[in-house]
mmCIF file of C-alpha atoms in Angstrom:
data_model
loop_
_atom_site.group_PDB
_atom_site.id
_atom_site.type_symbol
_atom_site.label_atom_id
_atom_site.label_comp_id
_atom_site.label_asym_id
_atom_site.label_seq_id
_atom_site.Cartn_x
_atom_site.Cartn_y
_atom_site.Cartn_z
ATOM 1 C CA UNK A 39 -40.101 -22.534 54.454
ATOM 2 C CA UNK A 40 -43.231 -24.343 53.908
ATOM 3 C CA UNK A 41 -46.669 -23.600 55.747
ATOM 4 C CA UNK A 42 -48.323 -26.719 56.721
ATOM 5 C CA UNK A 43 -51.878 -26.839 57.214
ATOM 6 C CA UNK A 44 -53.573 -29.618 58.914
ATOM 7 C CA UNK A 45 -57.155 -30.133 57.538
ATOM 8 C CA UNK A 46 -59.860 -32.501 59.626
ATOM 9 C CA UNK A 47 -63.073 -32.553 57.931
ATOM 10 C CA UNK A 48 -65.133 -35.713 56.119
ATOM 11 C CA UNK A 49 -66.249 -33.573 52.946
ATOM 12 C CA UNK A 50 -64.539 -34.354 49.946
ATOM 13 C CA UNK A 51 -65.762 -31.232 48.773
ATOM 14 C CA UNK A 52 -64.133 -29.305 51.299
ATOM 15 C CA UNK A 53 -61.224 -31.204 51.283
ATOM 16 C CA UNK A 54 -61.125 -30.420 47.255
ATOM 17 C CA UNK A 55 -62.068 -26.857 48.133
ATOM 18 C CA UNK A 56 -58.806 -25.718 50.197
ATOM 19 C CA UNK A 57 -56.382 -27.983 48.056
ATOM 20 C CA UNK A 58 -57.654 -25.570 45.171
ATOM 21 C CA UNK A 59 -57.309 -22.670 46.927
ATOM 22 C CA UNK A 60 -53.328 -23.711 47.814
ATOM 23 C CA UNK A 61 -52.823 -24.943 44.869
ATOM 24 C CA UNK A 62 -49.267 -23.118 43.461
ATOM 25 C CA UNK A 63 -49.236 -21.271 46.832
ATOM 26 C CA UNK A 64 -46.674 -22.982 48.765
ATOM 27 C CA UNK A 65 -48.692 -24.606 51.449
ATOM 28 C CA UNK A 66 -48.963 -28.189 52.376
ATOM 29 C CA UNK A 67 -52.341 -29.225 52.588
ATOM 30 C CA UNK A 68 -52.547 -32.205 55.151
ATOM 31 C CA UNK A 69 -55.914 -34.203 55.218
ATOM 32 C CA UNK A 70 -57.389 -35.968 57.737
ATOM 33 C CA UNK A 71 -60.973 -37.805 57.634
ATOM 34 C CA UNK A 72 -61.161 -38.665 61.606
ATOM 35 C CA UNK A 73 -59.594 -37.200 64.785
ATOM 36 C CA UNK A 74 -57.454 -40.296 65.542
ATOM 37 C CA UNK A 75 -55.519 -39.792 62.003
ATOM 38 C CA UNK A 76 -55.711 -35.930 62.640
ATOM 39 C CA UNK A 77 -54.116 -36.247 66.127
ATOM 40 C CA UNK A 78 -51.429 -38.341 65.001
ATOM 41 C CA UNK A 79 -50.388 -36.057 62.072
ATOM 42 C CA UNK A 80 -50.522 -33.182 63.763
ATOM 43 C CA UNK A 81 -47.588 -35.282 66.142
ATOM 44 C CA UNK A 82 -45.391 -36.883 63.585
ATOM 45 C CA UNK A 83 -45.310 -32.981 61.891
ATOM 46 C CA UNK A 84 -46.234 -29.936 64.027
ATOM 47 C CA UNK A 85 -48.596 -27.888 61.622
ATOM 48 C CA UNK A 86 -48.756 -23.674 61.416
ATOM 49 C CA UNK A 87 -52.201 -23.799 61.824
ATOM 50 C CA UNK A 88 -54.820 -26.728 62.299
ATOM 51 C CA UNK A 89 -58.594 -26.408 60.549
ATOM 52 C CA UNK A 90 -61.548 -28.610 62.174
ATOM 53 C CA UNK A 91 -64.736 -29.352 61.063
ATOM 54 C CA UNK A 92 -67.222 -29.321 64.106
ATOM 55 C CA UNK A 93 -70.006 -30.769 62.263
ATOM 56 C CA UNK A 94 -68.916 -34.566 61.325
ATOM 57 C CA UNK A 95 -70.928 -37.871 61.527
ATOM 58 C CA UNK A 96 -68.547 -40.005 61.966
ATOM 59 C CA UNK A 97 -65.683 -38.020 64.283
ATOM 60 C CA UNK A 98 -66.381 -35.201 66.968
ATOM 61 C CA UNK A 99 -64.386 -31.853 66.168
ATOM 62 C CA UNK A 100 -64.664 -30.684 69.271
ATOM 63 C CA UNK A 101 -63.391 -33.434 71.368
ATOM 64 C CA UNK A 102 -60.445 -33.464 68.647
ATOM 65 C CA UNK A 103 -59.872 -29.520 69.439
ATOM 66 C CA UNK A 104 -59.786 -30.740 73.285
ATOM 67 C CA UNK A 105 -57.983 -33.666 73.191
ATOM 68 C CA UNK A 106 -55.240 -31.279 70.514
ATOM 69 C CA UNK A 107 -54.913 -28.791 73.692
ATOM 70 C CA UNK A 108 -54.246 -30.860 75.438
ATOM 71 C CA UNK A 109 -50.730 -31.846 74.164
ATOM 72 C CA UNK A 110 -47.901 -30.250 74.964
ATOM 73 C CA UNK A 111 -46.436 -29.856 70.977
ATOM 74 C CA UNK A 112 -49.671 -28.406 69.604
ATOM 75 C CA UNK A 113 -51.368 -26.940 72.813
ATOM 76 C CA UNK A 114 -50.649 -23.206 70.838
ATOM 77 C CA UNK A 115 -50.917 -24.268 67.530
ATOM 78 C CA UNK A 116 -53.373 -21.718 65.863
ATOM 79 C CA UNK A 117 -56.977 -23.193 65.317
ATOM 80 C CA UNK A 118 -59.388 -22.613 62.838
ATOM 81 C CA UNK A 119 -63.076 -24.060 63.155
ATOM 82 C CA UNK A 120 -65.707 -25.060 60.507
ATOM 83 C CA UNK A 121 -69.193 -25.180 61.414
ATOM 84 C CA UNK A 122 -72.561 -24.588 59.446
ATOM 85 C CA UNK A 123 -76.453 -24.836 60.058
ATOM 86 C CA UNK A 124 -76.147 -27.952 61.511
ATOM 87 C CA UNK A 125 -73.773 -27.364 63.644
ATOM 88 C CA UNK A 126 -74.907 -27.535 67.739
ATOM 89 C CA UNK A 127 -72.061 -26.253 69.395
ATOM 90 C CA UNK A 128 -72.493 -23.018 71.352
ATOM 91 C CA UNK A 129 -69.335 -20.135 70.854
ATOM 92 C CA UNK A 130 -68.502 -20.638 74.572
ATOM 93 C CA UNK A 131 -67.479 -24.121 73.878
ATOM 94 C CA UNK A 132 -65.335 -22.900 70.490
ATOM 95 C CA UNK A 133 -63.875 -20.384 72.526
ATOM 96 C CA UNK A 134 -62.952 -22.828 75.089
ATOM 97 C CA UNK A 135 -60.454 -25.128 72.993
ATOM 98 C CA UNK A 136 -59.049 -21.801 71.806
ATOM 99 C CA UNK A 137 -60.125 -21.583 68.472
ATOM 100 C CA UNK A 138 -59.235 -17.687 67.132
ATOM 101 C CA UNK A 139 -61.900 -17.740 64.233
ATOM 102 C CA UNK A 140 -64.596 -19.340 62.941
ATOM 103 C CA UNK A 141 -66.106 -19.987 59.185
ATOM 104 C CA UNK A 142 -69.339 -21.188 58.718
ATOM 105 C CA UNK A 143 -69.995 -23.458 55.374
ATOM 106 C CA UNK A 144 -70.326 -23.265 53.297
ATOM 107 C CA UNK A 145 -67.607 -21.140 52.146
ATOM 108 C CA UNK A 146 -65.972 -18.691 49.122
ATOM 109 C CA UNK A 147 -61.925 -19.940 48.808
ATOM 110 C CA UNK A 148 -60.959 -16.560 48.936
ATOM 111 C CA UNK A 149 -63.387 -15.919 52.652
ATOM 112 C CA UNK A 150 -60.875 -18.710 53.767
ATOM 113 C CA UNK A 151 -57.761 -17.950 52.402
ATOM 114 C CA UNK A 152 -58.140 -14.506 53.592
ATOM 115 C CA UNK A 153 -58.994 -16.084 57.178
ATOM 116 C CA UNK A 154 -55.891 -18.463 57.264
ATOM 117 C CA UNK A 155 -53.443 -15.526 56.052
ATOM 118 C CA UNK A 156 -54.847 -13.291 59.073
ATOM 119 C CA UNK A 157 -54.235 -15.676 61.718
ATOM 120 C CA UNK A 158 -50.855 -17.100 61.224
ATOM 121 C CA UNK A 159 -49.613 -13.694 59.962
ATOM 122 C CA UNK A 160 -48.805 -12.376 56.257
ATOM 123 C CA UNK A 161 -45.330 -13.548 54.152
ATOM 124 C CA UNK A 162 -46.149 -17.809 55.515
ATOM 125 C CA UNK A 163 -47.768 -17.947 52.306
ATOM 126 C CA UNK A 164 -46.089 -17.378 48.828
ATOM 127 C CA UNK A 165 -47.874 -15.036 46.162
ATOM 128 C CA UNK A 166 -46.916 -14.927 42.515
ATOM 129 C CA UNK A 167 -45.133 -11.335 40.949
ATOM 130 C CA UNK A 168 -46.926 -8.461 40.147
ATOM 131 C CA UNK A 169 -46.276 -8.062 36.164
ATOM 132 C CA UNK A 170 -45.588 -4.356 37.202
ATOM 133 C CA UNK A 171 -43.157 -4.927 39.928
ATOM 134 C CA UNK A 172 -41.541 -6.952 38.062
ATOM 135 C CA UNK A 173 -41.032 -5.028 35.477
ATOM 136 C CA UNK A 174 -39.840 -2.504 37.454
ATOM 137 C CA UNK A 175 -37.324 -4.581 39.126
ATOM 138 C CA UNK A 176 -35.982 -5.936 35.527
ATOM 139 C CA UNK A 177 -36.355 -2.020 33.588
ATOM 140 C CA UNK A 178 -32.313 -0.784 33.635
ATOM 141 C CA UNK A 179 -31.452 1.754 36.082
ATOM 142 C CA UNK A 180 -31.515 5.180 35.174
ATOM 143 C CA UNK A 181 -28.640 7.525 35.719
ATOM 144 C CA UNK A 182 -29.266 11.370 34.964
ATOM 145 C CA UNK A 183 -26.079 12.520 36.326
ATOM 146 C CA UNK A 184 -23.635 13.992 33.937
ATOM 147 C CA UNK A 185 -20.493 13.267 32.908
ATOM 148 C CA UNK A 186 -17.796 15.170 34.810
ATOM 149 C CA UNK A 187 -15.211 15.233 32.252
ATOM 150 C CA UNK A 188 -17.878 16.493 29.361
ATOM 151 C CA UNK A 189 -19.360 18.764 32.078
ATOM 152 C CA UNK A 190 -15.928 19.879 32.864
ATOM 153 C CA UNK A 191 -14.551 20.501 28.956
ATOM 154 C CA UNK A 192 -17.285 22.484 28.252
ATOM 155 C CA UNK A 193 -16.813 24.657 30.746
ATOM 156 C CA UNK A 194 -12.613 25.034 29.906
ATOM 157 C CA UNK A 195 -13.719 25.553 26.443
ATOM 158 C CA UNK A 196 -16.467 28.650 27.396
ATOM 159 C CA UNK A 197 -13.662 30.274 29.501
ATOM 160 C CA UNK A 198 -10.546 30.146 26.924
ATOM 161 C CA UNK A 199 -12.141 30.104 23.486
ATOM 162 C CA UNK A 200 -14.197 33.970 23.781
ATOM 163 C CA UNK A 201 -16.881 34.418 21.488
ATOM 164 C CA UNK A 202 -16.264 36.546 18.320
ATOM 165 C CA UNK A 203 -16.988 40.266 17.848
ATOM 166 C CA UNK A 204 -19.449 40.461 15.388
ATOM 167 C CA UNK A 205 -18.671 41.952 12.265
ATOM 168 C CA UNK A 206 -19.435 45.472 11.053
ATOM 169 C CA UNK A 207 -21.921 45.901 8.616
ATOM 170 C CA UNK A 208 -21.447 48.503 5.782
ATOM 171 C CA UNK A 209 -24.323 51.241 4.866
ATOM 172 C CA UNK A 210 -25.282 48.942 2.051
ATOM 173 C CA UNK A 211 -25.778 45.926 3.781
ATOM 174 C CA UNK A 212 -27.133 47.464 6.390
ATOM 175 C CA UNK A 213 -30.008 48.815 4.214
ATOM 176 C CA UNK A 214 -30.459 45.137 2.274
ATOM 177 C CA UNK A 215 -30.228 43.385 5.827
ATOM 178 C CA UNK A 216 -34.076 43.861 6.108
ATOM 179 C CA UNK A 217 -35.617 42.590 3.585
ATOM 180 C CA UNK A 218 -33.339 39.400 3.374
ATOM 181 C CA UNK A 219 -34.382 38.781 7.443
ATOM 182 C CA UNK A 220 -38.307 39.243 5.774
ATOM 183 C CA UNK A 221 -37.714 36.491 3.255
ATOM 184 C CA UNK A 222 -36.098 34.294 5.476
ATOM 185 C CA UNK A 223 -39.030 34.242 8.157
ATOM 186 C CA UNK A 224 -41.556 34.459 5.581
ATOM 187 C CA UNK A 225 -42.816 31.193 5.200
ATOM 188 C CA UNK A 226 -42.921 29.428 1.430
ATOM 189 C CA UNK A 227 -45.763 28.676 -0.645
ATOM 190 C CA UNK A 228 -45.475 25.002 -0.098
ATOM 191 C CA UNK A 229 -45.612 25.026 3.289
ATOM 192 C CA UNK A 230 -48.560 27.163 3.616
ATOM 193 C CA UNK A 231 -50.806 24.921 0.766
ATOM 194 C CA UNK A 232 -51.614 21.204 1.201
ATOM 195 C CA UNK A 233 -49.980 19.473 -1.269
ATOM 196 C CA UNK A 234 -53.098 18.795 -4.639
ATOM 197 C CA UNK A 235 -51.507 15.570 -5.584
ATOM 198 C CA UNK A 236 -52.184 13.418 -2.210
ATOM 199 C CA UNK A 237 -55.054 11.098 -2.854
ATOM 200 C CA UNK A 238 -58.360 10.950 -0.415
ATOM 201 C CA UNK A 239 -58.171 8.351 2.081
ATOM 202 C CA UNK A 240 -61.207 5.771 1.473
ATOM 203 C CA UNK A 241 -63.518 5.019 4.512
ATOM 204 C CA UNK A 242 -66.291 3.015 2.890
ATOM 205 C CA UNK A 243 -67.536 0.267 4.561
ATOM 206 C CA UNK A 244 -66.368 -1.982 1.900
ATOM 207 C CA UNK A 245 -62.947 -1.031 2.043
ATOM 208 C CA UNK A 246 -62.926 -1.333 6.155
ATOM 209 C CA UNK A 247 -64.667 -4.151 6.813
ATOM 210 C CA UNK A 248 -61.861 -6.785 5.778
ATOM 211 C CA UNK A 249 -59.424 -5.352 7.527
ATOM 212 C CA UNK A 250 -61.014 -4.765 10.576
ATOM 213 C CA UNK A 251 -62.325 -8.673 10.026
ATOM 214 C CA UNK A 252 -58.536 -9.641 9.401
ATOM 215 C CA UNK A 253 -57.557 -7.836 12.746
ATOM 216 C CA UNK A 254 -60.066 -9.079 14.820
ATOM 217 C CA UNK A 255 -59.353 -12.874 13.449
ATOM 218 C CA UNK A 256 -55.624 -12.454 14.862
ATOM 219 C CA UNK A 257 -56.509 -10.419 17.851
ATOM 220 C CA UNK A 258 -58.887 -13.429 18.733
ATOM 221 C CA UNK A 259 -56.276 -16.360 17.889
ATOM 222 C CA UNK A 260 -53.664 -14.408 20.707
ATOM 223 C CA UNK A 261 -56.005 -14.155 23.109
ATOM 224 C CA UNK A 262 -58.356 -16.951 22.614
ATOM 225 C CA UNK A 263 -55.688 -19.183 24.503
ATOM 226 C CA UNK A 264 -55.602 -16.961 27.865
ATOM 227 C CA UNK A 265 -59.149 -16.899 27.536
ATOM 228 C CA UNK A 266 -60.040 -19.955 27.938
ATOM 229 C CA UNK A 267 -57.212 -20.744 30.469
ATOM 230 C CA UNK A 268 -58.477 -18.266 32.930
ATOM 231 C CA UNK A 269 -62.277 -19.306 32.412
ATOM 232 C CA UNK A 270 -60.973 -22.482 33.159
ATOM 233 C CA UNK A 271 -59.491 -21.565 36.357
ATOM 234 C CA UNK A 272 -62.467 -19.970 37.280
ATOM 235 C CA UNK A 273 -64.748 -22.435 36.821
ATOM 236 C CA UNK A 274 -62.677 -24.954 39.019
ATOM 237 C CA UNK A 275 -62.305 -22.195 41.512
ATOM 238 C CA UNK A 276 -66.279 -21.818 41.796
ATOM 239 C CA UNK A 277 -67.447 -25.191 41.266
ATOM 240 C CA UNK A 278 -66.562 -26.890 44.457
ATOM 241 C CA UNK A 279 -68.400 -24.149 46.380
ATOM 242 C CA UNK A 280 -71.371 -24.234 43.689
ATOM 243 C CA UNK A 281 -71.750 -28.617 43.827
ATOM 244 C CA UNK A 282 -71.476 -27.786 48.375
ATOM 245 C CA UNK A 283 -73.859 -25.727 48.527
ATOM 246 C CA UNK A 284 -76.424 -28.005 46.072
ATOM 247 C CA UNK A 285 -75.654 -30.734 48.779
ATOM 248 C CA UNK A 286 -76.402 -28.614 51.497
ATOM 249 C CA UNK A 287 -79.156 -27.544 50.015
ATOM 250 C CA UNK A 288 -80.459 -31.079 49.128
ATOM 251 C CA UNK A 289 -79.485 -32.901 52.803
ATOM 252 C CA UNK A 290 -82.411 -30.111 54.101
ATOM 253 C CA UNK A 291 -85.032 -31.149 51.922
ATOM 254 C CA UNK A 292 -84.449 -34.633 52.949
ATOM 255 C CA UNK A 293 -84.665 -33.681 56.325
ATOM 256 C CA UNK A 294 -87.602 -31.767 56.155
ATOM 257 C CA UNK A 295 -89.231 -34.656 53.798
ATOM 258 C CA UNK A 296 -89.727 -32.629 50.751
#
């Protein structure tokens, strides 16, 4: 079953931020810009968990949390509340609308994700494999119990076939037994010597550096692809946060008329 998140905040950056961060996850990301649109999404489909933004110019969060209480449908929905520096609401007032955590901005994906997963409870939101489960799940199963009927042959064959006397040695063998027992354990000459006729194995660095060059060139082309897809997915990961917190950063200098 789908988790369905209800989002109310004006920041496109935010906005971009948490689609990213359920982005192959399973959860549907809702948006809202205002409370009006957020109040009547959160009727037409009940969300698992509703995220507010307390710090808007152009909607107040808070009255939205109220006013969201104080429906029947999503009087219990779980709430999640987004504030930052400029936010002036005191904790008595989040605590009032019943909101069970609160995030200030701005914020890592993962802080949030983490957040979300604790509140409405772990298995609402799907997580790829592990390559090692699931290669333990696909590896063959492995039986170590033996075969009765081999088990149970070789144990008929022990009891009715008994093992043969050994056979009596005469005085002259006897005396020549020795020295053939010496010869046999003795190892031979050619095991005991290196064979003369193998050739030296060359380490120069002119022999060695092109194939280590050719191996690295076709390490390099296997990899390179992976690479760059996970620097890729970093990089879109981080940005959002990165860009959010230059705006921040900016809208104080403003304000301070630097």
């Amino acid at each position: 079953m789908t988790t369905k998140l209800l989002l109310l905040d004006e920041s496109l950056l935010v906005q971009r931020v948490v689609e990213l961060a359920y982005r192959d996850k399973g959860v549907d990301v809702q948006i809202a810009e205002n409370a009006d649109e957020a109040l009547e999404m959160a009727e037409n489909a009940a969300p698992d968990i509703v995220v507010a933004s307390l710090d808007m110019e152009h909607s107040d969060g808070l009255d939205f949390c109220r006013r969201l209480r104080e429906k029947p449908d999503s009087s219990q929905v779980p709430l999640l509340v987004l504030t930052s520096t400029r936010t002036s609401v005191s904790d008595e007032e989040i605590q009032e609308v019943g909101a069970i955590a609160n995030i200030e901005k701005p914020f890592k994906p993962v802080v949030f994700t983490d957040e979300v997963e604790r509140i409405i409870g772990p298995g609402h939101i799907a997580s790829k494999p592990e390559p090692e489960a699931q290669a333990v799940s696909d590896s063959p199963e492995i039986r170590t119990e033996e075969s009765p009927s081999s088990s149970g042959d070789a144990i008929e064959e022990s009891e009715e076939t008994p093992a043969a006397p050994a056979a009596e040695k005469t005085p002259e063998e006897m005396e020549t037994a020795p020295a053939e027992t010496e010869s046999a354990e003795s190892p031979g000459e050619e095991d005991e010597q290196p064979s003369s006729s193998r050739a030296p194995l060359a380490l120069d660095s002119e022999t060695l550096a092109p194939v280590i060059e050719k191996h690295l060139e076709e390490a390099v082309e296997k990899i390179a692809p992976t690479l760059l897809r996970h620097i890729e997915d970093a990089v879109v990961k981080q940005l959002p946060y990165i860009v959010e917190k230059i705006v921040i950063r900016e809208i104080e200098k403003i304000k301070r008329g630097e």
